[in-house]
Structure formats: C-alpha cells, structure tokens
C-alpha cells in the first residue's frame, strides 16, 4: 500500500502548504476536512501519521471544531500545529488560556529541548508564530519540549503515544528548522520510507486508465494550459486514439497561441485533435458587454455550447476528462470563501454533455507536481512552464467592451512585453506577466500630430500561490524597451503604464 499521511483540516490558512511540505519529503499526503473522516476510517485506511492543522478558532468557543478523543489512543502518531496543538492539549486535559496581551505573531526566538521531533535542530532558532490563545498547562502525560519568551509551552510531546504538538508553524519557511522538524516527524516518528515518486504516479495512472478505459470513447477539452495538457497527454499514452481532444479557439487567446496548441498536440503527440474556430461566435456574444462577471458567464456558457455541439458530432461519449488539480478540489470543498471572481474552468462543464463518467487524472496533484508529471510525459518545457492564463483569456484583459480592434492591439502589446521580458532573462523574476488594454484614451503627440490613443497597462507579479501577490520589480530598462516598442509598433496605443499594486488590495487580473 502507498504510505500516506493525513492532514486533518481544522480550517487553517496553511493547510495546503502542510500537505505540500510533506510531499516534498516524498511522502504522499492527503487533506481531509475533520468532519469528513472518523477515527475508525483513519485506522482502516492505514495512515502512517496524522497532522492536525491550525484553525482560526479558540478551543473554548462552542462553535470551534473538535475531534473524537479516541484518535489519541489509536496508535497512530499525531502532530498538532497551532490550533491543532491546542486541540490536542484540550482533548487530553491540558489548560488553554487567552493571551494576556497581544498574542504572538511573526518571527519569534525558539528554545528547544532534546527530543525526537527536534533531532538536528539547534537549541536556539527562529520560528513563525501566529496565535493569541496559548497552552498554559500541558496535559498530564505530556512534557514541554520547547519555549519562547511569551509561550511557556511552544511544543509538547507524549512520547509513549507518539503525540506531538507545536504552537508555531513548521510548514512556513520563516521557521528556520521547520523542514527538519517535519522530516523528523515523518521519518523518525511515523517511520515513513519516503518512496512516493512522480514516475510511479505516471506509470500507475497510465496502466490504470489503460485497463479502466479500454474500448471507451473519451473526450477531453484542451485549453493549452498546463493542467488540461498534462491530463490529455497522460490519457493519450494510456488509450491512444480512443481519446479525442477538443480545442475551442474563442479568439481570446494570445498571439500565436492557437497555432502553437494545434502544432504541439496534433504533430508532436499525434492526437485526435479538433480545433474549433469559434472566434466570431464569441465576439458577437460579447458585443457591448462591459461588466467583467457577465463576460466570464457568457464565455463559460458559450464554451459549453460549442463543446456540446462538438461532442454531438463525435457521437456517444463514454468518458469526459477534466484537468482538475488538487487545489481546485480543496477550494471547491471549502465552501465558505467568498467569490471574488468566478473561474469558469472549475466545475461548469459536465452538466450539459451526455457521458457516463468523469475522469480527473490530476486530482491528487499540486501544480508543481502536475508540471513534474508533464516533464516525465515528454511535454515540451515551454508548455509545462507556461505562465497561467485565465480561461476567459484576453476578455478579462480588455477593459470595457471587447472589439476585434482592441483585441488585436492588446495581442501585439502583450507579445512585445513578453518578448522583452524573456529577452532580458527577467521571466525568471516573475510568475505571471501580461498587458492589459485599459479603456482609457489620452492625448499624445507623434511627429507633429496630436494622437488620441489607448493606454496599455503592464502587469508582472511575484507569488507562490496567486492568492496573494506582490508586483515584480522588473528592471527599468525592460520596461523602457517594452514601452518604446509598444508605442512605436502598435498604432492604437500611445501611452504605457506599469501596475505597482500588490494583491490584496488589487487582484492579479484587472477584471
Ligand atoms: P486574480 O485576478 O483572481 O487571479 O488575482 C489569480 C490567478 O487566477 C487567474 N485567473 C483566472 N483563471 N479563469 C481562470 O482560469 C478565470 O476566470 C480567472 N481569473 C483570474 C489569474 O490569471 C491569476 O493567475
């Protein structure tokens, strides 16, 4: 059986990060909401260890999440982090108190004792804290194994039951030895071997789908983005010509993108690829529409319609492939985060099409793991390392009404910006960079003539997860060259500005 760790989710903000850090040690980790799995199921499913995550609550709040105390005697090692630590203390009879003053936030000096969890960790180091409540008295069978100036119990353990709790966040890079601590928990305490490998994943998935999907007609919507590309190539390797990919060209792609996708999949991978030229259809539906969410809705719906028509042409489809990845699964499961922007490529699609089954081959993978799988499958680096591009494409980068003329201007400006960033090697500094055609026109001068042209905004962001982002400090020279070329080469544009806003308060895209 594949060895695995359970990350039991109590609503903390770093849960995905915890799972990812575990997987970085080549141990497979799954995140489950605490309500979704019982102690008995945890035991039956053979987890090698459980990590209780942080959470926003106080254990004394009646609304706060609690868990079955039997887990403490189930014979499975446990590591509680932040709220998870306090919850363990509470369940085992310790005492939690509200912070006397302001709590502890940010980098804090940590002093640890000799313990299995802290093997290879110096006595004094820095950890990352974010809490107001604290453990005033650990439960009877536990001993304190770390302290900070404000926190009398920054870590505790019950060696006999292999239960550990840390008030700080080992998963956050600001905790200097966090990686070592997780390593100790996984290998010294849980006895993991660390043999989870991407090659195995790819090979197992290919073999599994070859058997499960034998003789079935399988359809995949290919966007040219990393996720759907990797999903398609993986299934193509398993079932070859029984897979048909449909690539809807909605006319909202970047310069040269449609041809690139077609070349890659038709020629390099010899897939059954249908490229649907739906440019006019989308443009006419979007005519006169200015409101961003309406644009997204129209594109999402039209996409379904085009796809549906194609699938009717193909005939009965047995299986639909989706490029859902792990963060999509978790985000859609969380439920209470407010909708900032509706991402049309999550959900939506299946309702309209008749098929028996959905296959999501990347459902268990994080983005970087999807990329690794892509490389193992022989997908070109250019595609695997592509920067993210929103499903609704340039529609959310043309502010206001979308016209062919505005799209053409944006496509050129965006291509120039990307060329200049790449030519200077600055693409390694930034995680996403693009141009936005604002709806603003302003006065300029060219030769002796007055111009009245569009303002283009350049945007480049640095981020780990796109939930928060900072604007990238691109070199002035790069911005200068891009600006000069754009205003010279794109007739409709006479002004270039650089967006220096982080997220929050702004978002990455302008719409
Ligand atoms: P925001 O603008 O929400 O963007 O800060 C965060 C990341 O998501 C991408 N994005 C989208 N991706 N459909 C997508 O597939 C969408 O509707 C959409 N809107 C934003 C954006 O490019 C950035 O990477």
XYZ file of C-alpha atoms and ligand atoms in Angstrom:
535
model
C 0.000 0.000 0.000
C 1.148 3.539 -0.776
C 2.278 5.052 2.527
C 0.400 8.236 3.308
C -0.081 10.959 5.883
C -3.409 12.558 6.704
C -3.609 16.325 7.080
C -6.745 16.768 9.162
C -8.144 20.158 8.269
C -9.482 22.384 11.058
C -9.743 25.451 8.844
C -6.212 26.865 8.944
C -4.792 29.014 6.212
C -1.655 26.923 5.602
C -3.254 23.509 5.120
C -2.270 23.074 1.523
C 1.199 24.170 2.394
C 1.442 21.459 5.038
C 0.459 18.746 2.549
C 2.880 20.116 0.050
C 5.739 20.180 2.534
C 5.036 16.563 3.428
C 5.103 15.605 -0.233
C 8.391 17.425 -0.645
C 9.758 14.687 1.589
C 8.426 12.172 -0.933
C 5.652 11.072 1.416
C 2.155 11.209 -0.038
C -0.230 13.460 1.941
C -3.979 13.928 1.731
C -6.011 16.777 3.198
C -9.440 15.938 4.607
C -11.842 18.208 6.480
C -12.089 16.993 10.084
C -15.785 16.237 9.611
C -15.139 14.013 6.600
C -13.246 11.195 8.285
C -13.659 9.265 11.544
C -11.008 7.738 13.786
C -12.066 4.291 12.596
C -11.637 5.266 8.953
C -8.233 6.780 9.687
C -7.127 3.491 11.215
C -8.679 1.364 8.463
C -7.123 3.430 5.701
C -3.674 2.802 7.113
C -2.348 6.348 7.519
C 1.196 6.385 8.882
C 0.544 9.619 10.768
C -1.928 12.456 11.191
C -1.245 16.177 11.222
C -3.863 18.377 12.907
C -3.806 21.743 11.147
C -4.189 25.205 12.565
C -7.527 26.977 12.544
C -8.961 30.388 13.312
C -10.816 29.370 16.467
C -10.352 29.142 20.199
C -10.919 25.673 21.691
C -13.335 27.111 24.263
C -15.573 28.590 21.589
C -18.575 26.206 21.385
C -18.569 26.646 17.596
C -14.942 25.622 17.262
C -14.070 22.340 15.560
C -13.423 19.382 17.850
C -12.448 15.802 17.181
C -13.059 12.384 18.620
C -10.558 11.961 21.535
C -10.225 8.252 20.643
C -7.785 9.346 17.941
C -5.227 9.947 20.717
C -5.233 6.238 21.560
C -5.489 4.879 18.045
C -1.786 4.038 17.914
C -1.094 6.486 15.076
C 1.498 9.262 15.522
C -0.014 12.759 15.590
C 1.468 16.198 15.103
C -0.743 19.145 16.069
C 0.093 22.561 14.647
C -1.152 25.803 16.273
C -4.894 25.260 16.805
C -4.209 21.548 16.282
C -1.720 21.685 19.157
C -4.211 23.426 21.441
C -6.929 20.989 20.467
C -4.744 18.034 21.458
C -3.974 19.739 24.775
C -7.670 20.407 25.336
C -8.715 16.857 24.455
C -6.073 15.368 26.758
C -6.937 17.578 29.744
C -4.455 20.456 29.473
C -5.238 24.107 30.073
C -5.529 26.731 27.344
C -5.672 30.438 28.093
C -6.351 33.567 26.127
C -3.190 35.624 25.618
C -2.511 38.159 28.354
C -1.682 40.916 25.902
C -1.458 40.805 22.146
C -0.548 37.184 21.442
C 2.493 36.267 19.378
C 2.762 36.994 15.670
C 5.679 36.727 13.262
C 9.244 35.603 13.822
C 9.979 34.569 17.398
C 13.064 33.096 19.117
C 12.523 29.418 19.984
C 14.392 27.276 22.511
C 14.024 23.525 22.083
C 14.950 20.543 24.232
C 16.475 17.298 23.167
C 13.669 15.316 21.551
C 12.924 13.094 18.533
C 10.997 15.951 16.901
C 13.990 18.248 17.197
C 16.827 15.963 16.055
C 19.293 18.160 14.113
C 17.609 21.366 15.332
C 19.867 23.744 17.328
C 18.786 24.703 20.841
C 18.045 28.265 19.713
C 16.467 29.156 16.378
C 13.651 31.228 14.858
C 10.068 30.060 14.435
C 6.915 31.591 12.921
C 4.068 32.223 15.382
C 0.502 33.324 14.793
C -1.693 32.805 17.850
C -3.482 34.511 20.693
C -4.541 31.560 22.889
C -1.719 29.503 24.381
C -1.229 26.298 26.340
C -0.751 27.323 29.977
C -0.525 23.762 31.258
C 0.107 20.735 29.035
C -1.919 17.561 29.736
C -0.558 15.188 32.342
C 1.112 12.652 30.088
C 2.816 15.399 28.047
C 6.064 17.236 28.648
C 7.107 20.640 27.388
C 9.854 20.387 24.747
C 10.116 23.994 23.510
C 9.551 27.520 24.824
C 9.570 31.106 23.665
C 9.643 34.270 25.798
C 5.860 34.538 25.716
C 4.916 30.907 25.312
C 5.587 28.545 28.249
C 4.690 25.569 26.027
C 5.745 26.215 22.429
C 5.903 22.451 21.835
C 4.910 19.356 23.817
C 5.022 15.614 23.417
C 3.687 12.367 24.776
C 6.485 10.041 23.691
C 4.676 6.831 24.563
C 1.703 7.614 22.321
C 3.887 9.463 19.769
C 1.744 12.582 20.016
C 3.385 15.949 19.378
C 2.105 19.496 19.358
C 3.784 22.690 18.212
C 2.353 26.157 18.721
C 4.384 27.578 15.821
C 4.153 26.784 12.097
C 6.893 24.393 10.907
C 5.435 24.433 7.367
C 6.209 28.124 6.891
C 9.695 28.909 5.593
C 10.223 31.566 8.280
C 10.525 28.703 10.763
C 14.239 28.116 10.179
C 14.262 24.412 11.009
C 10.633 23.643 10.128
C 11.672 21.343 7.325
C 13.936 19.367 9.648
C 11.114 19.050 12.206
C 8.688 17.717 9.596
C 11.396 15.380 8.393
C 11.792 14.085 11.946
C 8.063 13.625 12.376
C 7.696 11.736 9.092
C 10.735 9.502 9.280
C 11.874 9.185 12.915
C 8.392 9.279 14.472
C 5.961 7.907 11.860
C 8.510 5.540 10.289
C 7.799 6.599 6.702
C 10.108 5.437 3.923
C 9.678 8.389 1.556
C 9.215 6.462 -1.677
C 6.442 8.482 -3.341
C 7.663 9.282 -6.854
C 6.243 11.057 -9.840
C 7.428 8.325 -12.208
C 5.447 5.780 -10.233
C 2.435 8.040 -10.278
C 2.551 8.483 -14.052
C 3.154 4.808 -14.694
C 0.378 3.663 -12.331
C -2.059 6.155 -13.803
C -1.286 5.092 -17.377
C -1.671 1.412 -16.512
C -4.825 2.011 -14.545
C -6.558 4.008 -17.280
C -5.429 1.553 -19.958
C -7.461 -1.107 -18.155
C -10.355 1.005 -16.858
C -10.992 2.870 -20.087
C -10.345 0.038 -22.548
C -12.694 0.318 -25.531
C -14.317 3.523 -24.262
C -14.694 6.790 -26.160
C -13.040 9.531 -24.191
C -13.333 13.272 -24.729
C -11.076 15.992 -23.343
C -11.428 19.762 -23.548
C -7.941 21.048 -24.228
C -7.222 24.677 -23.412
C -3.491 24.599 -23.995
C -2.949 25.365 -20.306
C -0.711 23.136 -18.231
C -3.412 21.116 -16.467
C -5.531 20.087 -19.418
C -2.390 19.430 -21.489
C -0.897 17.083 -18.928
C -4.239 15.317 -18.411
C -4.633 14.853 -22.165
C -1.117 13.535 -22.760
C -1.407 11.138 -19.848
C -4.653 9.693 -21.164
C -3.345 9.634 -24.699
C -0.482 7.483 -23.504
C -2.993 5.126 -21.869
C -5.641 4.834 -24.585
C -4.190 6.410 -27.763
C -6.723 7.099 -30.477
C -9.732 6.421 -28.246
C -9.085 9.891 -26.870
C -10.412 12.892 -28.768
C -9.380 16.373 -27.716
C -11.433 19.432 -28.500
C -9.677 22.761 -28.507
C -12.067 25.700 -28.657
C -10.416 28.742 -30.197
C -12.578 31.528 -28.794
C -10.488 34.270 -30.330
C -9.414 35.459 -26.892
C -6.036 33.761 -26.971
C -2.650 35.425 -27.002
C -0.705 35.987 -30.183
C 0.164 32.741 -31.962
C -1.306 30.609 -29.208
C -3.950 28.718 -31.163
C -1.391 27.555 -33.737
C 1.053 26.573 -31.025
C -1.505 24.363 -29.294
C -2.517 22.764 -32.571
C 1.066 22.090 -33.625
C 2.051 20.632 -30.276
C -0.800 18.203 -29.921
C -1.530 17.254 -33.493
C 2.041 16.985 -34.731
C 4.145 16.177 -31.733
C 1.748 13.910 -29.907
C -0.290 12.778 -32.912
C -3.533 13.146 -31.028
C -7.023 13.247 -32.439
C -7.439 16.977 -32.118
C -10.389 19.043 -33.210
C -9.674 22.767 -33.311
C -12.940 24.638 -33.369
C -12.785 28.108 -34.802
C -15.443 29.842 -32.708
C -13.956 33.327 -32.831
C -16.882 35.093 -34.403
C -19.393 33.355 -32.218
C -17.725 34.506 -29.024
C -17.149 38.036 -30.247
C -20.754 38.514 -31.284
C -21.993 37.208 -27.924
C -19.624 39.614 -26.137
C -20.541 42.656 -28.211
C -21.494 45.588 -25.999
C -20.792 43.728 -22.751
C -18.629 45.638 -20.257
C -19.286 44.009 -16.917
C -16.475 41.527 -16.030
C -18.598 38.845 -14.414
C -21.042 38.925 -17.353
C -18.121 38.441 -19.714
C -16.996 35.409 -17.758
C -20.513 33.981 -17.667
C -21.069 34.444 -21.381
C -17.739 32.828 -22.199
C -18.375 29.916 -19.837
C -21.808 29.270 -21.304
C -20.745 29.659 -24.909
C -17.860 27.340 -24.256
C -20.231 24.667 -23.034
C -22.438 25.142 -26.069
C -19.573 24.799 -28.549
C -18.241 21.808 -26.719
C -21.656 20.208 -26.606
C -22.110 20.598 -30.362
C -18.748 19.023 -30.983
C -19.466 16.103 -28.739
C -22.739 15.506 -30.580
C -20.791 15.371 -33.800
C -18.394 12.857 -32.349
C -21.267 10.651 -31.214
C -21.746 8.967 -27.888
C -19.019 9.800 -25.427
C -18.418 7.447 -22.527
C -15.950 9.438 -20.502
C -15.126 13.100 -20.072
C -11.643 14.122 -18.921
C -11.145 17.091 -16.648
C -7.857 18.697 -15.699
C -8.956 19.346 -12.106
C -5.971 19.579 -9.767
C -5.741 19.252 -6.012
C -6.078 22.935 -5.072
C -9.317 23.089 -7.154
C -10.694 20.151 -5.194
C -9.898 21.730 -1.862
C -11.061 25.199 -2.797
C -14.383 23.980 -4.080
C -14.741 21.799 -0.972
C -14.151 24.646 1.476
C -17.373 26.371 0.519
C -17.333 29.468 2.676
C -14.702 31.578 0.899
C -16.434 34.466 -0.811
C -16.434 34.555 -4.615
C -14.059 37.239 -5.819
C -14.043 36.074 -9.423
C -15.870 33.106 -10.871
C -13.283 30.913 -12.566
C -15.191 29.332 -15.387
C -12.935 26.355 -15.839
C -13.745 24.917 -12.430
C -16.980 22.941 -12.498
C -19.493 24.140 -15.086
C -18.700 21.923 -17.997
C -20.161 18.484 -17.338
C -23.851 19.333 -16.814
C -24.517 19.977 -20.464
C -22.980 16.909 -22.021
C -24.099 13.335 -22.015
C -21.499 10.930 -20.786
C -21.260 8.141 -18.249
C -18.220 9.041 -16.270
C -15.716 11.788 -15.478
C -12.033 11.074 -15.156
C -9.770 13.522 -13.330
C -6.281 12.091 -13.610
C -4.573 15.001 -11.815
C -6.989 15.279 -8.930
C -4.356 14.387 -6.353
C -1.556 16.616 -7.606
C -0.352 20.108 -6.770
C 0.627 22.436 -9.570
C 4.357 21.797 -9.307
C 3.651 18.070 -9.283
C 1.498 18.435 -12.403
C 4.470 20.114 -14.063
C 6.783 17.332 -12.982
C 4.335 14.770 -14.392
C 4.242 16.788 -17.632
C 8.018 16.648 -17.953
C 8.015 12.894 -17.330
C 5.402 12.545 -20.078
C 7.659 14.346 -22.543
C 5.654 17.565 -22.815
C 7.877 20.444 -24.006
C 9.265 22.655 -21.236
C 7.764 25.755 -22.867
C 4.332 24.368 -22.305
C 4.909 22.847 -18.884
C 6.388 26.074 -17.539
C 3.858 28.294 -19.176
C 2.611 31.135 -17.023
C -1.040 30.851 -16.024
C -3.559 32.244 -18.445
C -7.178 32.767 -17.426
C -9.810 30.566 -19.072
C -11.741 33.640 -20.338
C -8.467 34.774 -21.888
C -7.979 38.282 -23.146
C -11.639 39.078 -22.461
C -10.667 39.964 -18.891
C -7.676 41.983 -20.102
C -9.623 44.231 -22.458
C -11.349 46.574 -20.058
C -14.802 47.616 -21.162
C -16.313 46.474 -24.432
C -14.402 43.880 -26.418
C -13.840 44.554 -30.099
C -11.616 42.840 -32.632
C -9.646 46.045 -32.970
C -8.941 46.295 -29.239
C -8.083 42.598 -29.072
C -5.613 42.993 -31.934
C -3.904 45.925 -30.219
C -3.689 44.048 -26.928
C -2.332 40.909 -28.577
C 0.521 42.874 -30.123
C 1.329 44.848 -26.974
C 1.245 41.695 -24.860
C 3.525 39.822 -27.272
C 6.045 42.688 -27.263
C 6.044 42.858 -23.467
C 6.548 39.110 -23.167
C 9.325 39.159 -25.761
C 11.192 41.920 -23.950
C 10.849 40.313 -20.529
C 12.079 36.976 -21.894
C 14.905 38.550 -23.941
C 16.271 40.199 -20.795
C 16.016 36.926 -18.849
C 13.602 38.685 -16.485
C 10.988 35.943 -16.897
C 12.648 34.089 -14.015
C 11.867 37.036 -11.697
C 8.126 36.922 -12.201
C 5.356 34.338 -12.027
C 2.876 35.967 -14.370
C 3.243 38.961 -16.663
C 0.984 40.398 -19.286
C -0.524 43.524 -20.782
C -3.984 44.947 -20.122
C -5.764 47.232 -22.546
C -7.425 49.848 -20.376
C -10.489 51.628 -21.627
C -8.759 54.936 -21.108
C -7.718 57.066 -24.030
C -5.433 60.035 -23.710
C -3.730 62.690 -25.757
C -0.287 62.169 -27.192
C 1.950 63.557 -29.862
C 3.588 61.741 -32.721
C 5.669 63.605 -35.263
C 3.829 66.880 -35.386
C 0.419 65.399 -34.958
C -1.818 65.037 -31.980
C -2.882 61.450 -31.217
C -5.708 60.157 -29.109
C -4.881 56.569 -28.286
C -5.337 53.806 -25.734
C -3.347 53.378 -22.548
C -1.917 49.929 -22.028
C -1.014 48.751 -18.516
C 1.802 46.270 -17.998
C 1.471 43.916 -15.049
C 4.007 41.474 -13.582
C 3.532 39.688 -10.282
C 5.593 37.554 -7.946
C 3.666 34.966 -5.979
C 3.698 31.431 -4.595
C 0.048 30.630 -4.847
C -1.730 33.520 -6.638
C -3.845 34.060 -3.521
C -1.548 36.905 -2.572
C 0.986 38.537 -4.860
C 3.454 41.373 -4.989
C 4.242 43.422 -8.084
C 7.540 42.376 -9.605
C 10.358 44.919 -9.579
C 11.143 44.457 -13.277
C 14.270 46.334 -14.349
C 13.525 49.853 -15.665
C 15.399 49.020 -18.880
C 12.998 46.211 -19.669
C 10.004 48.455 -19.037
C 11.570 51.208 -21.122
C 12.172 48.934 -24.107
C 8.694 47.427 -23.900
C 7.115 50.877 -23.658
C 9.071 52.268 -26.570
C 8.343 49.291 -28.803
C 4.646 49.170 -27.919
C 4.036 52.846 -28.646
C 6.025 52.617 -31.873
C 4.674 49.350 -33.179
C 1.047 49.392 -32.072
C -0.770 52.254 -33.736
C -3.758 52.353 -31.384
C -1.615 52.738 -28.222
C 0.150 55.978 -27.241
C 0.734 55.504 -23.501
C 2.141 52.707 -21.306
C 1.861 52.462 -17.513
C 3.201 49.856 -15.063
C 0.899 48.468 -12.383
C 2.584 48.762 -8.954
C -0.194 47.290 -6.809
C 0.022 44.112 -4.774
C -2.783 41.592 -4.186
C -4.564 42.407 -1.954
C -5.862 45.073 -2.323
C -5.822 44.600 -6.129
C -6.222 41.253 -7.901
C -3.743 39.910 -10.438
C -6.058 40.439 -13.407
C -7.761 43.778 -13.820
C -11.178 42.222 -14.261
P -6.909 37.122 -9.682
O -7.145 38.091 -10.778
O -8.145 36.498 -9.128
O -6.106 35.945 -10.372
O -5.989 37.669 -8.618
C -5.430 34.903 -9.727
C -4.960 33.933 -10.784
O -6.088 33.340 -11.425
C -6.102 33.636 -12.816
N -7.489 33.918 -13.177
C -8.276 33.046 -13.812
N -8.031 31.818 -14.259
N -10.254 31.674 -15.071
C -9.018 31.139 -14.909
O -8.789 30.027 -15.347
C -10.585 32.924 -14.642
O -11.707 33.389 -14.813
C -9.532 33.644 -13.980
N -9.465 34.871 -13.424
C -8.211 35.011 -12.928
C -5.198 34.840 -12.986
O -4.642 34.886 -14.290
C -4.174 34.608 -11.907
O -3.194 33.692 -12.342
